[in-house]
């Protein structure tokens, strides 16, 4: 429900648009006498409640202070609009929900992008690890090949020196 309180002004002889300082105490009871809502509101506002029982509900509106009423000539005007069922209370609520839905969709899209980026990073990490293993294997193979070449060169050098020495001894040059 929506409500608005107007206070009687003795000097102007009319109801004022706003009633500062006044408020409404709203109490709602269900058909089984359960209190569904009991709250103090300002001079104008909106209240809502959800009931799971069908039947006649009692809505009680009380002023929060009787001294303001006595001061105002005991006259208050209350505008009350009650909506039953599922209704949007205000167009701004509908727009706010649309904005929330739009933000929610953008957020879901961003979350999907984050998951995609995380998958790409994991893929790149795996590729980098595979490349590093291949590089390390290649480097170790190059090291062993260099050691084998050095050993071959040293053994060939030793063989040549021995062959030349045997040749010189057989020719009796030494």
Short mmCIF file of C-alpha atoms in Angstrom, two decimals:
data_model
loop_
_atom_site.label_atom_id
_atom_site.label_comp_id
_atom_site.label_asym_id
_atom_site.label_seq_id
_atom_site.Cartn_x
_atom_site.Cartn_y
_atom_site.Cartn_z
CA UNK A 1 0.00 0.00 0.00
CA UNK A 2 0.92 3.62 -0.54
CA UNK A 3 -0.20 6.32 1.85
CA UNK A 4 0.21 10.04 2.42
CA UNK A 5 -0.79 12.14 5.43
CA UNK A 6 -2.01 15.74 5.08
CA UNK A 7 -2.44 18.00 8.13
CA UNK A 8 -5.19 20.61 8.45
CA UNK A 9 -3.85 24.16 8.71
CA UNK A 10 -6.14 26.41 10.75
CA UNK A 11 -4.65 29.64 9.37
CA UNK A 12 -4.93 28.71 5.69
CA UNK A 13 -8.10 26.68 6.16
CA UNK A 14 -6.77 23.89 3.97
CA UNK A 15 -4.80 20.65 4.13
CA UNK A 16 -1.04 21.07 3.76
CA UNK A 17 0.80 18.94 1.26
CA UNK A 18 3.30 17.58 3.77
CA UNK A 19 3.00 16.83 7.44
CA UNK A 20 6.48 17.12 8.93
CA UNK A 21 6.89 15.39 12.25
CA UNK A 22 3.93 13.13 11.70
CA UNK A 23 4.23 9.47 10.97
CA UNK A 24 2.10 6.38 10.61
CA UNK A 25 2.29 3.22 12.62
CA UNK A 26 1.11 0.45 10.27
CA UNK A 27 -0.08 -2.88 11.66
CA UNK A 28 -1.29 -5.74 9.45
CA UNK A 29 -2.89 -8.88 10.86
CA UNK A 30 -3.81 -12.04 8.99
CA UNK A 31 -7.17 -13.88 9.18
CA UNK A 32 -5.63 -16.13 11.84
CA UNK A 33 -4.78 -13.02 13.96
CA UNK A 34 -1.03 -13.29 13.28
CA UNK A 35 0.75 -9.93 13.02
CA UNK A 36 2.36 -9.77 9.57
CA UNK A 37 3.63 -6.20 9.74
CA UNK A 38 4.10 -3.73 12.59
CA UNK A 39 6.28 -0.77 11.68
CA UNK A 40 6.54 3.00 12.06
CA UNK A 41 6.75 4.99 8.82
CA UNK A 42 7.09 8.67 7.93
CA UNK A 43 4.41 11.12 6.71
CA UNK A 44 4.25 9.34 3.38
CA UNK A 45 5.52 6.02 2.23
CA UNK A 46 4.94 2.53 1.00
CA UNK A 47 4.38 -0.64 2.96
CA UNK A 48 4.14 -4.19 1.72
CA UNK A 49 3.67 -7.62 3.20
CA UNK A 50 3.31 -11.18 2.01
CA UNK A 51 0.64 -13.48 3.36
CA UNK A 52 0.27 -17.14 2.64
CA UNK A 53 -3.32 -17.24 3.92
CA UNK A 54 -6.32 -16.13 1.94
CA UNK A 55 -9.07 -14.18 3.61
CA UNK A 56 -9.74 -10.82 5.20
CA UNK A 57 -6.61 -9.06 6.45
CA UNK A 58 -6.85 -6.10 8.84
CA UNK A 59 -4.72 -3.03 8.09
CA UNK A 60 -4.56 -0.53 10.93
CA UNK A 61 -3.07 2.95 10.40
CA UNK A 62 -2.38 5.02 13.53
CA UNK A 63 -0.75 8.41 13.91
CA UNK A 64 2.52 8.26 15.79
CA UNK A 65 1.66 11.27 17.94
CA UNK A 66 -1.67 12.61 19.15
CA UNK A 67 -0.33 16.01 20.28
CA UNK A 68 0.33 17.06 16.66
CA UNK A 69 -3.22 16.11 15.80
CA UNK A 70 -4.63 18.12 18.70
CA UNK A 71 -2.47 21.06 17.68
CA UNK A 72 -3.70 20.83 14.09
CA UNK A 73 -7.37 20.98 15.00
CA UNK A 74 -7.74 17.16 15.15
CA UNK A 75 -7.97 16.87 11.39
CA UNK A 76 -5.81 14.60 9.29
CA UNK A 77 -6.41 13.49 5.74
CA UNK A 78 -4.92 10.14 4.77
CA UNK A 79 -4.65 9.11 1.15
CA UNK A 80 -4.44 5.33 0.92
CA UNK A 81 -3.85 3.20 -2.15
CA UNK A 82 -3.92 -0.55 -1.56
CA UNK A 83 -2.82 -3.02 -4.19
CA UNK A 84 -3.56 -6.70 -3.83
CA UNK A 85 -1.53 -9.36 -5.58
CA UNK A 86 1.90 -9.17 -7.13
CA UNK A 87 2.42 -5.64 -8.39
CA UNK A 88 5.39 -3.44 -8.87
CA UNK A 89 5.03 -0.56 -6.49
CA UNK A 90 6.70 2.01 -8.68
CA UNK A 91 8.02 2.41 -12.23
CA UNK A 92 11.41 3.25 -10.75
CA UNK A 93 11.42 -0.22 -9.15
CA UNK A 94 10.85 -1.77 -12.58
CA UNK A 95 13.67 0.32 -14.06
CA UNK A 96 15.93 -0.54 -11.15
CA UNK A 97 15.22 -4.25 -11.66
CA UNK A 98 15.94 -3.86 -15.40
CA UNK A 99 19.23 -2.17 -14.55
CA UNK A 100 20.03 -4.92 -12.06
CA UNK A 101 19.25 -7.55 -14.71
CA UNK A 102 21.44 -5.70 -17.21
CA UNK A 103 24.27 -5.44 -14.69
CA UNK A 104 23.75 -9.11 -13.81
CA UNK A 105 24.08 -10.09 -17.49
CA UNK A 106 27.23 -7.99 -17.85
CA UNK A 107 28.62 -9.56 -14.69
CA UNK A 108 27.94 -13.06 -16.00
CA UNK A 109 29.64 -12.12 -19.28
CA UNK A 110 32.66 -10.80 -17.37
CA UNK A 111 32.81 -13.98 -15.29
CA UNK A 112 32.77 -16.04 -18.51
CA UNK A 113 35.60 -13.89 -19.87
CA UNK A 114 37.56 -14.38 -16.65
CA UNK A 115 37.15 -18.16 -16.95
CA UNK A 116 38.24 -17.98 -20.59
CA UNK A 117 41.32 -15.92 -19.69
CA UNK A 118 42.16 -18.37 -16.88
CA UNK A 119 41.90 -21.29 -19.33
CA UNK A 120 44.14 -19.46 -21.81
CA UNK A 121 46.68 -18.79 -19.07
CA UNK A 122 46.67 -22.45 -18.06
CA UNK A 123 47.13 -23.47 -21.70
CA UNK A 124 50.02 -21.00 -22.11
CA UNK A 125 51.54 -22.25 -18.85
CA UNK A 126 51.39 -25.85 -20.11
CA UNK A 127 52.94 -24.85 -23.45
CA UNK A 128 55.70 -22.92 -21.69
CA UNK A 129 56.43 -25.91 -19.43
CA UNK A 130 56.57 -28.27 -22.42
CA UNK A 131 58.87 -25.86 -24.29
CA UNK A 132 61.12 -25.54 -21.21
CA UNK A 133 61.39 -29.35 -20.92
CA UNK A 134 62.23 -29.62 -24.62
CA UNK A 135 64.85 -26.86 -24.30
CA UNK A 136 66.42 -28.52 -21.25
CA UNK A 137 66.57 -31.90 -23.05
CA UNK A 138 68.12 -30.25 -26.10
CA UNK A 139 70.70 -28.44 -23.95
CA UNK A 140 71.63 -31.67 -22.13
CA UNK A 141 71.91 -33.50 -25.50
CA UNK A 142 74.17 -30.73 -26.83
CA UNK A 143 76.35 -31.01 -23.70
CA UNK A 144 76.70 -34.77 -24.09
CA UNK A 145 77.41 -34.41 -27.82
CA UNK A 146 80.15 -31.87 -27.06
CA UNK A 147 81.67 -34.25 -24.48
CA UNK A 148 81.56 -37.15 -26.97
CA UNK A 149 83.18 -34.99 -29.70
CA UNK A 150 85.93 -33.91 -27.30
CA UNK A 151 86.60 -37.52 -26.29
CA UNK A 152 86.73 -38.57 -29.95
CA UNK A 153 89.14 -35.74 -30.79
CA UNK A 154 91.39 -36.58 -27.83
CA UNK A 155 91.38 -40.30 -28.68
CA UNK A 156 92.16 -39.56 -32.37
CA UNK A 157 94.97 -37.20 -31.26
CA UNK A 158 96.43 -39.88 -28.96
CA UNK A 159 96.14 -42.49 -31.73
CA UNK A 160 97.92 -40.17 -34.23
CA UNK A 161 100.73 -39.45 -31.78
CA UNK A 162 101.19 -43.17 -31.11
CA UNK A 163 101.09 -44.00 -34.83
CA UNK A 164 103.70 -41.35 -35.65
CA UNK A 165 105.95 -42.52 -32.86
CA UNK A 166 105.66 -46.15 -34.02
CA UNK A 167 106.40 -44.99 -37.60
CA UNK A 168 109.49 -43.08 -36.51
CA UNK A 169 110.70 -46.03 -34.43
CA UNK A 170 110.19 -48.45 -37.32
CA UNK A 171 112.13 -46.18 -39.71
CA UNK A 172 114.80 -45.76 -37.07
CA UNK A 173 114.63 -42.03 -37.11
CA UNK A 174 114.50 -41.82 -33.39
#
